[in-house]
Amino acid sequence: MQELETIIGLEIHIQINTQSKMFCSCSNDSEGVDPNTNICPTCVGVVGTLPLINKSAVEKTILLGLATDCEIAHHTKWDRKNYFYPDLPKGYQISQYDMPLCAKGKISIYDENGEIKTIRLNRIHLEEDAAKNVHTATETLVDYNRSSTPLMEMVTEADLRSTKEAGNFLREVRRIARYLKVSDADLEKGHMRCDASISMRPVGDEKLYPRTEIKNLNSFKMVEKALEYEICRQTKQWEEGKPNDREETVLWDDDKQKTQFMRDKEGAADYRYFPEPDIPEVELEQSFIDDIKKGVVELPHSKMKRYVDWNIDPVQAESLVEDMELAEYFDQLVELADSDDLKKASIKWFLGESLPAYKKANDEMKVSAEDTFMLIKTIDSGKISRLIGKQVFEKAFEGGASIADGIKQAEEAAADIDLDAIIQEVIAANPHVIEQYKSGKEQVINALIGQCIGKTKGAVPANEVREALLEAVKKV
Ligand code: ZN
Ligand code: MN
């Protein structure tokens, strides 16, 4: 049997966090609201109502498109996608068929081996969400509150080659949506939902074989389990010499932990698309697009690559990137450093001091990057010891004390200490050690440095103590 490779493409639906719905002025926030109370004639499709495009939804979709290197349409339109389902009161969904707002983009991720890989995007279009069917033991209820929520649909090319890559891609899309503030992208709350197309082929074969589309995967775990299940099922089909010969749609059954055949995959013709007659075609000026471009920020993947380049472990780098505020503090701290040494000291301080303190404070950064850097710089200059610096940081972090005051007090305390007297005292108490040192056993001096540091209670930096002690020993 020839070796097989896995071919995966994703369709990701992302609810946009606008104030109002896609085509009416109903609130776009139905969390905790009674069913069917956040609705109006337009979003339940009463005959004679007219849809009006939500400008903010258009802007946020274009922002995602710009951030992912898409070409943005200057001329676009909406279309009716016709199908009948109880959660679709109009009998059609207003979507975009042949003129999506964004096309031909790309998103970089880390692949299975930790190498950077680019996944091509076919398109991102803007449509409306359907209502929600709620299944009870005996009946199915429909809640129309969700009806006409602005929804972006991102479609990738079939560039993903494993379950892990699909997971990495989804996590990156979620982070991008959050970084751009276009969606809360919470899978558990249904803000982000995924359909995965999967097929197999012998390695070296260029052709794509009929795919199986797995519908409505709404957690990372489900995506992974469903894909793994399909890889097993399809590998077996190939081994038996009977690979899938037609495209099909399946549903993941989380109770039975398997996919269930739902129907042959529907094609575009099944939806009888036609241009939405109630919405005029839209022209987008370059200046409108340029204004939106100002909202593009550094993408999480590029941030993560930067952290990995700073020798941070990839797993830790990913968790840092996941937390936008923490990553912002970290970046500010490193940006303040005006030399390579200070940059290294800042990274070290962040990992060794700031991060543990942040975790201990239940993910709250209680000291600003500016204050933290002031402290790092003071320690680096040798004015206060690292040990005392840590105490200053702790007092500021846990007790709300001022870093500037802490530094000032520590400097004064260090100045008050009579280092020469302490050194003379230690030398006088250890004549044998001095003798050993003078006869060539240089490492014995470390014990005396330790004693001096002990007597200063760590207030004087170790290198300063060392220098002064060595100087004093010469004169003995
Ligand atoms: Zn409405
Ligand atoms: Mn869709």
PDB file of C-alpha atoms and ligand atoms in Angstrom, residues 13 93 125 127 153, ligand 2:
ATOM      1  CA  HIS A  13     -17.682  31.289  10.081  1.00  0.00           C
ATOM      2  CA  GLN A  93     -29.641  33.715   3.348  1.00  0.00           C
ATOM      3  CA  HIS A 125     -17.120  37.080   2.318  1.00  0.00           C
ATOM      4  CA  GLU A 127     -23.172  37.290   5.071  1.00  0.00           C
ATOM      5  CA  GLU A 153     -16.989  33.262   6.036  1.00  0.00           C
TER       6      GLU A 153
HETATM    7 MN    MN B   2     -21.701  30.592   5.025  1.00  0.00          MN
END
